Coordinates of C-alpha atoms in Angstrom, one line a residue:
Chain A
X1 CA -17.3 -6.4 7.9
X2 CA -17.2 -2.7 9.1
X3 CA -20.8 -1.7 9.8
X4 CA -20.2 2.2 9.7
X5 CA -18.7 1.8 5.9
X6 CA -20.3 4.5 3.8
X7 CA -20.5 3.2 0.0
X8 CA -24.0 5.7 -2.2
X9 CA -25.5 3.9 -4.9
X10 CA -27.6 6.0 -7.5
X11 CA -29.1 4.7 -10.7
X12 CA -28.6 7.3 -14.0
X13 CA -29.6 7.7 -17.6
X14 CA -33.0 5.8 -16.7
X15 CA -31.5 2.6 -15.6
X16 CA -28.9 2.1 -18.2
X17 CA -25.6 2.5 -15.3
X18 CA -25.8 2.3 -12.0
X19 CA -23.1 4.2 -10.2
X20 CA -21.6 2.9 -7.1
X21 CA -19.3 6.1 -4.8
X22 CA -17.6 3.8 -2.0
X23 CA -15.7 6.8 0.4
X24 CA -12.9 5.6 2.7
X25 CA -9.9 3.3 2.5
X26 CA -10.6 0.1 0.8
X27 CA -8.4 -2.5 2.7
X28 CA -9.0 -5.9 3.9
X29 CA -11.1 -4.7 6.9
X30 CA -13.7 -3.0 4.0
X31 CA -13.4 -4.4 1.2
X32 CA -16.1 -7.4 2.3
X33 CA -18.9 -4.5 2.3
X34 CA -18.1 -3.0 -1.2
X35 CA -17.7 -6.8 -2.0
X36 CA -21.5 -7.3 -0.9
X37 CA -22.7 -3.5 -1.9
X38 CA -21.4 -4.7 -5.5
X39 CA -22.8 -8.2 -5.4
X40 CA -26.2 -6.3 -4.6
X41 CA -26.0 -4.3 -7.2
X42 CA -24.9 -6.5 -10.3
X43 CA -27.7 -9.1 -9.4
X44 CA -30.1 -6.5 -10.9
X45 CA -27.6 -6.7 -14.1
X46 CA -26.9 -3.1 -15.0
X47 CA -25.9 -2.5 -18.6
X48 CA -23.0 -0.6 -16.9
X49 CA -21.3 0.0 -13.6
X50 CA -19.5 2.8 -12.8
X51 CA -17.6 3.3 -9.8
X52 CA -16.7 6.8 -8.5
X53 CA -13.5 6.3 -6.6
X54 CA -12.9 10.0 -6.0
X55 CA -13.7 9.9 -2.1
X56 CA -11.4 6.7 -1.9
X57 CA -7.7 7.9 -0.6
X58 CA -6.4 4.3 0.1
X59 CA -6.6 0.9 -1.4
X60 CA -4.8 -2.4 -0.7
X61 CA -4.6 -5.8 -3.4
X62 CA -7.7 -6.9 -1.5
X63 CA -9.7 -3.5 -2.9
X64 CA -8.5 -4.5 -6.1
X65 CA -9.3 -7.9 -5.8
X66 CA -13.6 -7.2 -5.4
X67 CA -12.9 -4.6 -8.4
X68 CA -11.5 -7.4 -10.4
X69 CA -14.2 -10.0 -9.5
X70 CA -17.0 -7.1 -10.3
X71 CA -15.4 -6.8 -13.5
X72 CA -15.4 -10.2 -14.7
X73 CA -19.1 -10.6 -13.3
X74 CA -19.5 -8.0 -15.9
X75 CA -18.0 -9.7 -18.2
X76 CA -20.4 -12.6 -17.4
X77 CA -23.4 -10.6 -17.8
X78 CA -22.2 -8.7 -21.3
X79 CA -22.1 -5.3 -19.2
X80 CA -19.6 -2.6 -18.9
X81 CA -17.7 -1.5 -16.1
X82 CA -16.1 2.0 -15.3
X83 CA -13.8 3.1 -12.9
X84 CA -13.4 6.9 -12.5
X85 CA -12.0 9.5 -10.3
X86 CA -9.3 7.8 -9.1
X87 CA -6.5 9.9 -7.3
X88 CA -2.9 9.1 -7.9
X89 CA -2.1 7.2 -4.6
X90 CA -5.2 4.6 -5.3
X91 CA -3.8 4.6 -9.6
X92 CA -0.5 3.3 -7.9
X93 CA -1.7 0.3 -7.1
X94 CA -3.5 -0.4 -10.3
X95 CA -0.2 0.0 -12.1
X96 CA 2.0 -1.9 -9.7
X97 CA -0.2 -4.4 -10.5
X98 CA -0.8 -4.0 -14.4
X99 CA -4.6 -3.9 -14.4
X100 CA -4.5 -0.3 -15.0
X101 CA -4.7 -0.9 -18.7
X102 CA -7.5 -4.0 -17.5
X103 CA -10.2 -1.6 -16.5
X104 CA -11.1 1.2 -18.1
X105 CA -10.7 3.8 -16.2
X106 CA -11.6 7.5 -17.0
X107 CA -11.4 11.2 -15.4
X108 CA -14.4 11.3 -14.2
X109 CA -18.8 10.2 -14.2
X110 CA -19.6 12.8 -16.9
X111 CA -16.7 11.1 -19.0
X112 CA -18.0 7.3 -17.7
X113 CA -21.8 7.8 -18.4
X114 CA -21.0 9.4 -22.1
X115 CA -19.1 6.1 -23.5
Chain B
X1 CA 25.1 1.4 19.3
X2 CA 22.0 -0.9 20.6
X3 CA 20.2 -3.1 18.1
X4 CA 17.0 -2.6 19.8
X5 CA 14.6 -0.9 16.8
X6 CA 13.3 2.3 18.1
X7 CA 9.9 1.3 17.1
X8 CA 8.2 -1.5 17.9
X9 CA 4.4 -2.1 18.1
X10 CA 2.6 -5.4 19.0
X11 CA -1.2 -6.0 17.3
X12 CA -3.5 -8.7 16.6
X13 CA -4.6 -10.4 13.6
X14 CA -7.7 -7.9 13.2
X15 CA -7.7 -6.3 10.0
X16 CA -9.5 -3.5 11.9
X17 CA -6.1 -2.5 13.1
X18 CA -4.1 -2.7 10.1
X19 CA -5.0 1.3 9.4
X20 CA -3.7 2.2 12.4
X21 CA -0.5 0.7 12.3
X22 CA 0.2 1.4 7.9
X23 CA -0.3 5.2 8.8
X24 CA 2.2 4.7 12.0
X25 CA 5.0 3.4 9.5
X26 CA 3.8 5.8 6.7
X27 CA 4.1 9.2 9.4
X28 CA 7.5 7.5 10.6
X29 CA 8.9 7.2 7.2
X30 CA 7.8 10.6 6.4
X31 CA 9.4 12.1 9.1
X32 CA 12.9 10.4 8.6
X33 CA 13.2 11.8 5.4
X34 CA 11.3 9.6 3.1
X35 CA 8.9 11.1 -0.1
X36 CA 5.5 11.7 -0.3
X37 CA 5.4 8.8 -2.8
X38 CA 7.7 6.3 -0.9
X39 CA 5.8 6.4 2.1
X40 CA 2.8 6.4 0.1
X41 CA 4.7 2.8 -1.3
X42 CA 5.9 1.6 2.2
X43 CA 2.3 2.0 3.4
X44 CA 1.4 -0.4 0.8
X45 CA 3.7 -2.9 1.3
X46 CA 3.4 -3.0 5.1
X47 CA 0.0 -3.4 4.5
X48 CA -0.3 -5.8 1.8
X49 CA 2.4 -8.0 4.5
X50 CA -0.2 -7.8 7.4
X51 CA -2.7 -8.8 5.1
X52 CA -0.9 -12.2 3.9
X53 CA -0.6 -13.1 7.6
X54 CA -4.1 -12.4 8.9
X55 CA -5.4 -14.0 5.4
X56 CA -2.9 -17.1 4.7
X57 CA -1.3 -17.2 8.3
X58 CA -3.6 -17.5 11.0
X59 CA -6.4 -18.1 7.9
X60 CA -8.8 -14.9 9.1
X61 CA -8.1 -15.7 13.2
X62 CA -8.1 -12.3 14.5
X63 CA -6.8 -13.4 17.7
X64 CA -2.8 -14.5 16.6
X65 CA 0.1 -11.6 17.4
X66 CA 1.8 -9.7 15.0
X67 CA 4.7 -7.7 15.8
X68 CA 6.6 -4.9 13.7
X69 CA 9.5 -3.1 14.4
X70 CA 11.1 -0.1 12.0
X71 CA 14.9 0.9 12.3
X72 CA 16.3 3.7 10.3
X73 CA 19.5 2.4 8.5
X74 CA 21.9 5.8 8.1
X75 CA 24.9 6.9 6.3
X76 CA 26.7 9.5 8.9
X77 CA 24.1 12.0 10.0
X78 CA 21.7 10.6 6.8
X79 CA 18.9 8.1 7.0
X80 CA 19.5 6.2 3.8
X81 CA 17.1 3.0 4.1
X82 CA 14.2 2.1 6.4
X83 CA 14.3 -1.9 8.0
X84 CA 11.0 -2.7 8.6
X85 CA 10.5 -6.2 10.0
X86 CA 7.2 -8.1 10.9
X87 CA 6.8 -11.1 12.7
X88 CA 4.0 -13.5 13.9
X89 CA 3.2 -17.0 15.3
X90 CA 1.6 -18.0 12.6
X91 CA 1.5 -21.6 10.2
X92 CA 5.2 -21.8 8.5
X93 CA 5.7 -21.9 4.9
X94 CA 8.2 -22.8 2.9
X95 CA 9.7 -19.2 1.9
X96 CA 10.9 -20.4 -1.5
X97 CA 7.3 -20.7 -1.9
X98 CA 6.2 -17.7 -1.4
X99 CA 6.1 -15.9 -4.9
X100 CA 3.6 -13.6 -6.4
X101 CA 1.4 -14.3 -9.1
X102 CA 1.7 -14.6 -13.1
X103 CA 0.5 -11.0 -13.5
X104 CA -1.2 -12.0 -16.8
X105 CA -3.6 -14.4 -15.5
X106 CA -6.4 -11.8 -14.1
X107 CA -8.4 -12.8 -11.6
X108 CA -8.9 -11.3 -7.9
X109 CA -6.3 -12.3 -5.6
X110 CA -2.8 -13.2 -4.9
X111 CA -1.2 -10.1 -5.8
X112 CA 0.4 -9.0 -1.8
X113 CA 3.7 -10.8 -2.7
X114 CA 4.1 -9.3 -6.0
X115 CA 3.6 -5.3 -4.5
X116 CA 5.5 -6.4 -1.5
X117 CA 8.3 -7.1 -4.3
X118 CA 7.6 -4.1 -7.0
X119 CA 8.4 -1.9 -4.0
X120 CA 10.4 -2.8 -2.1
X121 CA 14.2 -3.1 -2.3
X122 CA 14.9 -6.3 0.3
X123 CA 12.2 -8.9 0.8
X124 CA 13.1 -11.7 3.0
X125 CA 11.1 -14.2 3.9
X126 CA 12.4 -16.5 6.6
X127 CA 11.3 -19.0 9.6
X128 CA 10.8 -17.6 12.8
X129 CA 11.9 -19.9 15.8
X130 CA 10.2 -21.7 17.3
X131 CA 7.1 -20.7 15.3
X132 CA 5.8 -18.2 12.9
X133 CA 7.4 -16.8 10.4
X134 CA 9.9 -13.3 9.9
X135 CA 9.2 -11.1 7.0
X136 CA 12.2 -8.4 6.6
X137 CA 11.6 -5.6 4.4
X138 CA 14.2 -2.9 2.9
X139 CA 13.8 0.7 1.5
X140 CA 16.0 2.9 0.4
X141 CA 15.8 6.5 -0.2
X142 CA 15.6 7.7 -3.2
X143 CA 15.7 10.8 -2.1
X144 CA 18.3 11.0 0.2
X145 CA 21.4 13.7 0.2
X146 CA 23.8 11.0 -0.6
X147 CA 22.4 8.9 -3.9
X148 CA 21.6 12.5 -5.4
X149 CA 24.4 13.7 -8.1

């Protein structure tokens, strides 16, 4: 894991989603911390998870991968996840790999934390 | 003519060094002519084939060697394709085995092969003597003078 990896974690709408803002590239060198950060996060079972992917410019299969296992721990617990403000570059990927219509995805927090 | 690639950069099996070396190939792409978008894609690619060698070749070892070399392939004074090709000393496989996954089965994992494929235009897997194995990789330009109208 990469020990100076900044991912902010803030709680809204009184405890109802948690919203998790990773910053960097996500690659196979990072994704292990978001892996944890998320794991941490979805053991206090959120109603939904929202992740702010607007500070994330990069993201390799193994980024995708940890989004794809926190959404099917969702799944598991009957919650929702969101993925928002992603850029272009970082969309790429999701479609390349068809999980762009998968996730739901939306423009941006205000958009994820009024569905 | 030589057939020695102009670039060639040796690195270990540390995915702490994969960044460095996907933002070399992404800078040299861009400057021979390449997109915005299809460096953006060879980036992706090279990355996602370091990552299938650290991860399935030397299993997570971050000590094995990994070398890449790019070549511009040109038509007269045009660079039409970019030969990228990545080598290591890792386990061999089978490369008729290598194949992504069933894109409708969702679950985390397994999809490097099937972005290595989706973008690029040659994808050879092969055996490298006496060990290891040889990945070559092809892309052509889609914006280059000669396949434009």
């Amino acid at each position: 894991m990469e020990h100076d990896y900044l991912i902010s974690t803030r709680t809204e709408l009184s405890g109802a989603a948690t919203v998790v803002s990773p910053s960097g590239d996500i690659d196979l060198g990072r994704s292990p911390t978001l892996r944890a950060h998320l794991k941490q996060v979805q053991s206090k079972k959120p109603p939904r998870l929202i992740v702010d992917l607007g500070l994330v410019e990069y993201m390799d299969s193994s980024g995708v991968a940890t989004l794809v296992e926190a959404l099917q721990t969702a799944r598991k617990q009957q919650a929702s996840m969101v993925l928002c403000n992603m850029q272009d570059k970082v969309r790429s990927i999701f479609e390349i790999a068809r999980l762009d219509t998968v996730f739901q995805i939306v423009p941006d927090v205000k958009t994820a934390l009024e569905l | 003519m030589t057939d020695i690639p102009p670039i060639s950069v040796q690195l270990l099996s540390d995915p702490k060094y994969l960044c460095g070396v996907r933002e070399l190939v992404a800078a040299v792409a861009g400057r021979l002519g390449f997109s915005e978008e299809e460096c953006g894609q060879i980036k992706l690619a090279v990355d996602e084939a370091l990552c299938n060698i650290v991860r399935h070749g030397y299993q997570r070892r971050k000590d094995g060697q990994i070398w890449i070399s790019l070549s511009p392939i040109c038509n007269g004074q045009d660079v039409t394709q970019l030969r990228i090709v990545i080598e290591d000393e890792a386990r061999q496989v089978d490369p008729g085995t290598i194949k992504g996954r069933d894109l409708a089965d969702i679950r985390p994992g397994g999809l490097g092969v099937h972005i290595i494929r989706e973008i690029m235009d040659e994808v050879v897997y092969e055996k490298r003597e006496p060990t290891g194995m040889r990945l070559t990789l092809v892309k052509t330009r889609c914006s280059c003078p000669a396949s434009k109208p």
